[in-house]
mmCIF file of C-alpha atoms in Angstrom:
data_model
loop_
_atom_site.group_PDB
_atom_site.id
_atom_site.type_symbol
_atom_site.label_atom_id
_atom_site.label_comp_id
_atom_site.label_asym_id
_atom_site.label_seq_id
_atom_site.Cartn_x
_atom_site.Cartn_y
_atom_site.Cartn_z
ATOM 1 C CA THR D 1 -21.797 3.321 -13.418
ATOM 2 C CA LEU D 2 -17.995 3.315 -13.478
ATOM 3 C CA ILE D 3 -17.908 -0.388 -12.677
ATOM 4 C CA THR D 4 -20.477 -1.354 -15.302
ATOM 5 C CA HIS D 5 -18.392 0.464 -17.929
ATOM 6 C CA ASP D 6 -15.310 -1.563 -16.913
ATOM 7 C CA ILE D 7 -13.373 1.480 -15.751
ATOM 8 C CA THR D 8 -11.128 -0.746 -13.622
ATOM 9 C CA THR D 9 -9.680 -2.339 -16.767
ATOM 10 C CA ILE D 10 -9.259 1.040 -18.441
ATOM 11 C CA LEU D 11 -7.476 2.494 -15.392
ATOM 12 C CA SER D 12 -5.310 -0.622 -15.078
ATOM 13 C CA LYS D 13 -4.158 -0.188 -18.660
ATOM 14 C CA LYS D 14 -3.377 3.493 -18.004
ATOM 15 C CA LEU D 15 -1.323 2.515 -14.935
ATOM 16 C CA ALA D 16 0.697 -0.044 -16.875
ATOM 17 C CA ASP D 17 1.180 2.224 -19.896
ATOM 18 C CA PRO D 18 4.839 3.335 -19.925
ATOM 19 C CA ASP D 19 3.779 6.584 -21.626
ATOM 20 C CA SER D 20 1.468 7.587 -18.735
ATOM 21 C CA ASN D 21 2.993 10.278 -16.588
ATOM 22 C CA LEU D 22 3.323 9.927 -12.828
ATOM 23 C CA ASP D 23 0.441 12.295 -12.066
ATOM 24 C CA MET D 24 -1.894 10.244 -14.273
ATOM 25 C CA LYS D 25 -0.764 7.015 -12.600
ATOM 26 C CA THR D 26 -1.224 8.463 -9.111
ATOM 27 C CA ARG D 27 -4.720 9.724 -9.902
ATOM 28 C CA GLY D 28 -5.638 6.458 -11.603
ATOM 29 C CA ALA D 29 -4.492 4.431 -8.595
ATOM 30 C CA ALA D 30 -6.424 6.763 -6.264
ATOM 31 C CA THR D 31 -9.560 6.323 -8.371
ATOM 32 C CA LEU D 32 -9.154 2.545 -8.268
ATOM 33 C CA LEU D 33 -8.738 2.740 -4.499
ATOM 34 C CA GLN D 34 -12.026 4.625 -4.162
ATOM 35 C CA ILE D 35 -13.810 2.160 -6.453
ATOM 36 C CA TYR D 36 -12.611 -0.837 -4.450
ATOM 37 C CA ARG D 37 -13.452 0.847 -1.140
ATOM 38 C CA PHE D 38 -16.976 1.475 -2.399
ATOM 39 C CA SER D 39 -17.361 -1.911 -4.060
ATOM 40 C CA PRO D 40 -14.785 -4.372 -2.654
ATOM 41 C CA SER D 41 -16.232 -7.323 -4.567
ATOM 42 C CA THR D 42 -15.390 -5.746 -7.940
ATOM 43 C CA GLN D 43 -13.170 -8.067 -9.948
ATOM 44 C CA ILE D 44 -9.480 -7.128 -10.070
ATOM 45 C CA PRO D 45 -8.222 -6.925 -13.666
ATOM 46 C CA PRO D 46 -5.700 -9.642 -14.623
ATOM 47 C CA GLY D 47 -2.095 -8.618 -14.153
ATOM 48 C CA LEU D 48 -2.894 -5.586 -11.983
ATOM 49 C CA LEU D 49 -1.698 -7.107 -8.703
ATOM 50 C CA LYS D 50 1.638 -8.136 -10.172
ATOM 51 C CA TYR D 51 2.087 -4.718 -11.746
ATOM 52 C CA LEU D 52 1.261 -2.853 -8.531
ATOM 53 C CA HIS D 53 3.684 -4.998 -6.535
ATOM 54 C CA SER D 54 6.372 -3.980 -9.032
ATOM 55 C CA GLN D 55 5.513 -0.318 -8.388
ATOM 56 C CA LEU D 56 6.425 -0.496 -4.689
ATOM 57 C CA LYS D 57 9.963 0.510 -5.679
ATOM 58 C CA SER D 58 8.757 3.861 -7.004
ATOM 59 C CA PRO D 59 10.658 6.807 -5.517
ATOM 60 C CA ASP D 60 7.472 8.934 -5.483
ATOM 61 C CA LYS D 61 5.978 8.807 -1.979
ATOM 62 C CA ASN D 62 2.411 9.779 -2.954
ATOM 63 C CA TYR D 63 2.208 7.182 -5.705
ATOM 64 C CA LYS D 64 3.774 4.459 -3.588
ATOM 65 C CA SER D 65 1.449 5.288 -0.679
ATOM 66 C CA THR D 66 -1.609 5.003 -2.928
ATOM 67 C CA VAL D 67 -0.369 1.703 -4.345
ATOM 68 C CA LEU D 68 0.217 0.392 -0.806
ATOM 69 C CA GLN D 69 -3.308 1.404 0.234
ATOM 70 C CA LEU D 70 -4.753 -0.306 -2.815
ATOM 71 C CA LEU D 71 -2.848 -3.527 -2.148
ATOM 72 C CA ASP D 72 -3.887 -3.354 1.502
ATOM 73 C CA GLN D 73 -7.521 -2.920 0.431
ATOM 74 C CA TRP D 74 -7.261 -6.277 -1.335
ATOM 75 C CA GLY D 75 -5.565 -7.964 1.625
ATOM 76 C CA GLU D 76 -2.274 -8.418 -0.203
ATOM 77 C CA GLU D 77 0.866 -9.083 1.796
ATOM 78 C CA LEU D 78 2.826 -5.857 2.074
ATOM 79 C CA PRO D 79 6.589 -5.455 2.388
ATOM 80 C CA GLN D 80 7.873 -5.575 5.929
ATOM 81 C CA ILE D 81 9.923 -2.778 7.429
ATOM 82 C CA SER D 82 13.021 -4.066 9.158
ATOM 83 C CA ILE D 83 13.419 -3.180 12.829
ATOM 84 C CA SER D 84 16.543 -1.215 13.701
ATOM 85 C CA GLN D 85 19.032 -2.521 16.242
ATOM 86 C CA SER D 86 18.295 0.374 18.636
ATOM 87 C CA MET D 87 14.577 -0.490 18.562
ATOM 88 C CA LYS D 88 15.333 -4.179 19.178
ATOM 89 C CA THR D 89 17.465 -3.175 22.189
ATOM 90 C CA HIS D 90 14.707 -0.923 23.517
ATOM 91 C CA VAL D 91 12.036 -3.637 23.169
ATOM 92 C CA SER D 92 14.333 -6.170 24.817
ATOM 93 C CA SER D 93 14.921 -3.878 27.804
ATOM 94 C CA LEU D 94 11.162 -3.332 28.148
ATOM 95 C CA LYS D 95 10.543 -7.095 28.093
ATOM 96 C CA THR D 96 13.195 -7.622 30.760
ATOM 97 C CA CYS D 97 11.692 -4.881 32.889
ATOM 98 C CA LEU D 98 8.195 -6.343 32.560
ATOM 99 C CA ASN D 99 9.407 -9.865 33.352
ATOM 100 C CA ASP D 100 11.063 -8.565 36.525
ATOM 101 C CA GLY D 101 7.807 -6.939 37.608
ATOM 102 C CA GLU D 102 9.342 -3.488 37.774
ATOM 103 C CA PRO D 103 7.720 -0.366 36.378
ATOM 104 C CA CYS D 104 9.146 0.466 32.975
ATOM 105 C CA LEU D 105 9.434 4.210 33.144
ATOM 106 C CA GLU D 106 11.986 6.219 31.246
ATOM 107 C CA SER D 107 12.692 9.882 31.536
ATOM 108 C CA ARG D 108 13.904 11.675 28.488
#
C-alpha cells in the first residue's frame, strides 16, 4: 500500500527538505530502508541517490548508519575506510609468517 501511494517520493522530499529535523530524516531513511528491503525492485526517486551520498558527511552516527545501509541495499559504492599504518604492518608480518610456513601465533 505504501508503494502504490508513492510514499518513496514523499519520504525522499522530506529527507531533502532543509526544514526537516534530524529525527524526521532518520526515521524517513529507516522507513525507506524497510520498504526497499521488502520490495527491492521499487523505483528509486530521482535525485535521492545523489542526496544520500551527500549525507554521508553527517556527524550524526544513527542517521549516517541508516543512510549507509540504504545505499548498500541498492548496491551503491560506499566510502572506503583507510587502513592504518599499524594494521598494514600487522598484515605484512602475517603474510611473511605464512609465506615462511611458520605458525602465526601471537601472545598478548
